[in-house]
Every structure is written in C-alpha cells, then in structure tokens.
Amino acid sequence: MGDNLFKVLITSAKAKITPLVTKIKLWTSWNFIRTRLISKIRDFFSSLLNVRPRHKKDYYEVFGWLISRRLAIALVVVVGVISLWYLFSVHSVLPSAKAESVKTYDYDSVLLRFAEEKVRILGSSGYLAYEGQVEKGSVTGYGTLYNPQGVIVYQGNFVKNCYQGRGTRYYDDGTVMYVGEFEQNLFHGSGKLYRENGSLAYDGEFSLGKKEGEGRLYDAGGNPVYTGAFSQDALLYSALLGKKLSEVSEAYQGKRTLYEYDREYAVVLEDIGAVYSGAGEPDTLAGERTVEQVLVLEDFFRGGDRVCTEIGELRDYFGEEDYAGNAAVTFPEAVAVERVVSRGTGIGFRREVEMEVTSEYGDYYQVEGYDTDYTVYLYSFHKDGLIYNFICQDREAGFSFYTIERMGEGAV
C-alpha cells in the first residue's frame, strides 16, 4: 500500500516538473534564441521599411514630392551606418598605410636635397642603396646601407653621409665585421671586431680605425688570449716590460713554451708572436720576478703612424743608430732565431742556433748549452727611454725580429 502511494506521488511530481524542464531547455537552446532574435530583427526592419503611408502624417512633402517617414528614417539609418564604417576605416586603416609609406629617390635627385624624413635612395644602377633618415638631403639619423648585391654594408647611425655614433659594419658576404662606435666612417671608441668566419678577434678601444687603448685579443676559436694595451692597431709589446710574471700570466691566456738555461729563462707567447725573458732562479718563474726584455717575432716595426721594414726607414723614425755591427747571439735571441727559422719567417737566417736540450716536457725545455759562436748583425736605437735592437742575418739586410728593453742608468 505504501509503495503504491509513493509511486503515485513520484508520477505526479514528474508530470508537473517535466513540462517546466522542457520549456527551460527550449528557451536556453541556441536554435530557439537564434530563431527569436532573427524574427525580432526581421519584424523591426519589416516595420521600418513598410513605406506605404496610411495617413498624411506618415509622409513628408518635399518640393511637391511625398516621402514616407519610415523610408526617410531607413535612409538616415543606412547613411549613418555607412558614415560610421567610413570613419572607422579612415582612422584605423589609412594612418597605418600612411606611416608605412616611404618615398623613393634616385641618388642624384634634386628633390632629395630637400627631404627630411625616412626615405629610400636608389643607386646609379637602380638598386636599393639606402633606407633610413635624411636631413636636408644628407644621410643623417638611423639607416641601412646596401651594396649592389642587396647585402647590408652598414646599419646604424649616420651624420652627414658618414658612419657616426653606434652601428654595425658587415663584410661583403653579410657577415658581421664590427659592432661599436664610429667616427667619420672609422672605428672609434669601444667596439668588437670579428673575423670573416664570424669569430670574435678583438674587443676594446679604437681610435680612427685602429686599435688604441685597452683591449682583448681572441684566437680563431673566439677564446681570449691576451688583455692589455694597444697602440696604432698593434699590441703594445713594451707594456710588458717591468711586469711581474704573475701579472703576465693574468694578461696572457694563450699557449706558451718555456726555455730555461742556467739562471736565464725565455717564455714564448705563441698566440701573440712574442718572447719575454729575464734572469732568476728556476723556482721563481711563478714568483715576483719581472720581465726584463721583450722580443717581437715580426719583420716589421710600427712607429707612430708608419710601418718600417727596412733599416733606412728605421733611421728615418729613430734617427741614427746607437750601434750597428756583429754580435754574439744571446740566449733569448737564440730562442727567437729558432722560432722564426722554424716558421720560415726569418729573413736571411739559414739555420737555427744549435741547442743542447736535456729535458723536454711538451711546453718546457731545459737547455744545457747553445752555440755561443752564432753571430747576428744588429742595429740598436733608443727612443722614449727604451732600447730597440733589430736583429738581422747580415748588414743592411731586412730584420727578422727585434727586442725591446728599458734603458739602464747611464745609457745613451
């Protein structure tokens, strides 16, 4: 009896709730909402466009013509919609198109002389030579310069047609050559110089296109090898004189080879083509001894803004030599001769200096003796408190390397 009564109650409740649930599902379905919405819009426009006047108040009289009020309202709505669309188009599309519009000029165009905006300039053969800012006809501001093949030559700041300020210079194939500061088309200030293979070669100071000041050299793999002073586009080797050996080790991170003879030592700095030498006990190489002499394994000398390769050119730079003549080779010079001969860069040197080596451990050589009868011809000059000895095989021959040391007291 109780079960039957419960079933009757459930059935009655379902009968009352089911129609309500059905209506809620109907009212919330997208098809129902879309149908009602379209119907309302259709009814609105049907009513609006029902132009048949039913009373004289339903139309306007214009110059003898009867115009339905509803038709007039419809025309106003249509015109308003079109006007709004036009305004949005003008304010959103046209300005961006105007902003992207860049005028193009031939390089010799008269109109270019009066331009003060972002432009494109075509070269003599019609290629795009420049894109960027101009001022009173000259390239001034930020821009990009191209070669006839379409490869970027320079990108950065210009002043009156010159690289000026910060920018990037490229090789002919588009590889980065230099990133940094410029002055009158030349590297000037701080910057980074790259090789054609893309590896970093130098990072530091420049002056009018040359390395000048503090900087760091890198090997072909982009690894740092030397940090120090540079002058006239070359490492300032004389800056090593007087440095403690520990300071040299901090400055030079490249490959080195040590030769030791009696109380003398010569250390070859392979990656910068130099040798430094001094005297001291064997166990003091890592101590506080200082560099007494630097040997530069180059057959040219940079003096100021000139490069000297002949003895006559050295005389023009230094003045007359303090000494010229044959001399027995010293131990550091013997090491230098061995290096230039083995590299094939020793002008006139036909053989190495014979050395008796008792110990050899890769980058260390213990020398017991060497040919002290081996002679060289040297020219000695002095300038700015330094002595320069240029080592030759014969008189008036080109030199193969040179040494630098400080003048002692009483020196001429």
Phi, psi and omega in degrees: 000312180297320180297319180296320181294321180294320178296323179295319179296316179298317181297318181294319180295318178298323181295327181278323187278325186303314179299322180294315179298320179298318180294319180297317178298321181293313184293332182265358179284144183295323180298320180294315181296317181296318180297315180295320181295314178298321180297317179296315180297318179297317179297322180296311182289328176297318179293321182291322183267007175285090190272002181284111180293136177252349180207158183293342176283352182273003179218161175256150175251117182234114181050042177084356178262142177261122181240124180301136177300317181294323177295320179297317179297319179298319179295320179297317179298315181297315179298320179297316179298316180296321180296316178298316178300319180295316180298316178298321180295317182295317186279337183256325185263310187297318179300319180294323178295321180293321182295328182274353182284122180236126180286146181244133181231151167286153185300333181254017181292137177293323181297333180297333182293340182254000183285141175218072185192185173280129184222172167242136180240128181265141177285179184298330179266006176096359180281159177287111183264329184206143172221120181161200185278145171228158179218117181053042175085351179253151179288109181217129184114201182269136179193180182230129179254136182240155171267174183300340178274001179085009180270140180293130176265317182207143177219122181158212184267143178235153168220115179051054174071012179240149171296122183210126184098209184269140180190184181230127177256145185237153170286172183297335180269004178095357177286142181295130177261316187206139174231121181162212186261149182232157173215115178053049178075358184250151174298126184204118185108207180271144180187175179236130180252132183244153173279169181293339178276001177096352181279148180288130181254324185205142178223113182169211186266146176231156173220114178049049173091357183236151175297127183205119182108205182279140179196179181225131176267150178232150177279183185297339178269003180084015179267137181294136180238331181207137176234123182179206185267145178230151178210135178052044174073010181226159176296135180274089186298327182295341179293345178283338182298135179082353178287146173291151182298327177293326178290321176297320179297326178288323183285324184251119181249006184273193181286139179223155178227131184255128172247134182229131181219119181053241178257010180257154174219151175224126182246119180273123176263091192303320189278350177237010175060048182217162175226134172243151186217166179184186179230147179167172178295148181305325184274012180256007183298330179264007183265217188255020172296157182244162179284124181260333183211144175238131177250126183256118185272060179227145180263027173214158182229132177266116177239106185064236181259015180243159176241121183256131177237344181245157181297322179299323178291326176294321178296323178297327182275312185271333195098187182297146182290151176282332180203145173215125180165179180285149178208146176291140183291137175275169182299311178299324178293324177299319177297318180295318178299316178303321182290312184291327178291317181294332178273350180077022181249004182278103182294117178085340180284122185261341181210160177281168173278126181295131179233144175259107183256124181260336180224138179216118181231070178069276182251021179225131178233126173262113184259125179269335179189163177211167185287097182283351176274354179292123183249152175230166175250128183231152174242127184246130178230163173225150179194134176054042176079011181237148175255132179242124175246120180259120189264123180236165174277321182224166179297136179062010175277164176293148181274154182258331176198173178215159180245154177229133174209161180282147177288133177280170179295134180089357179288151181287000000 
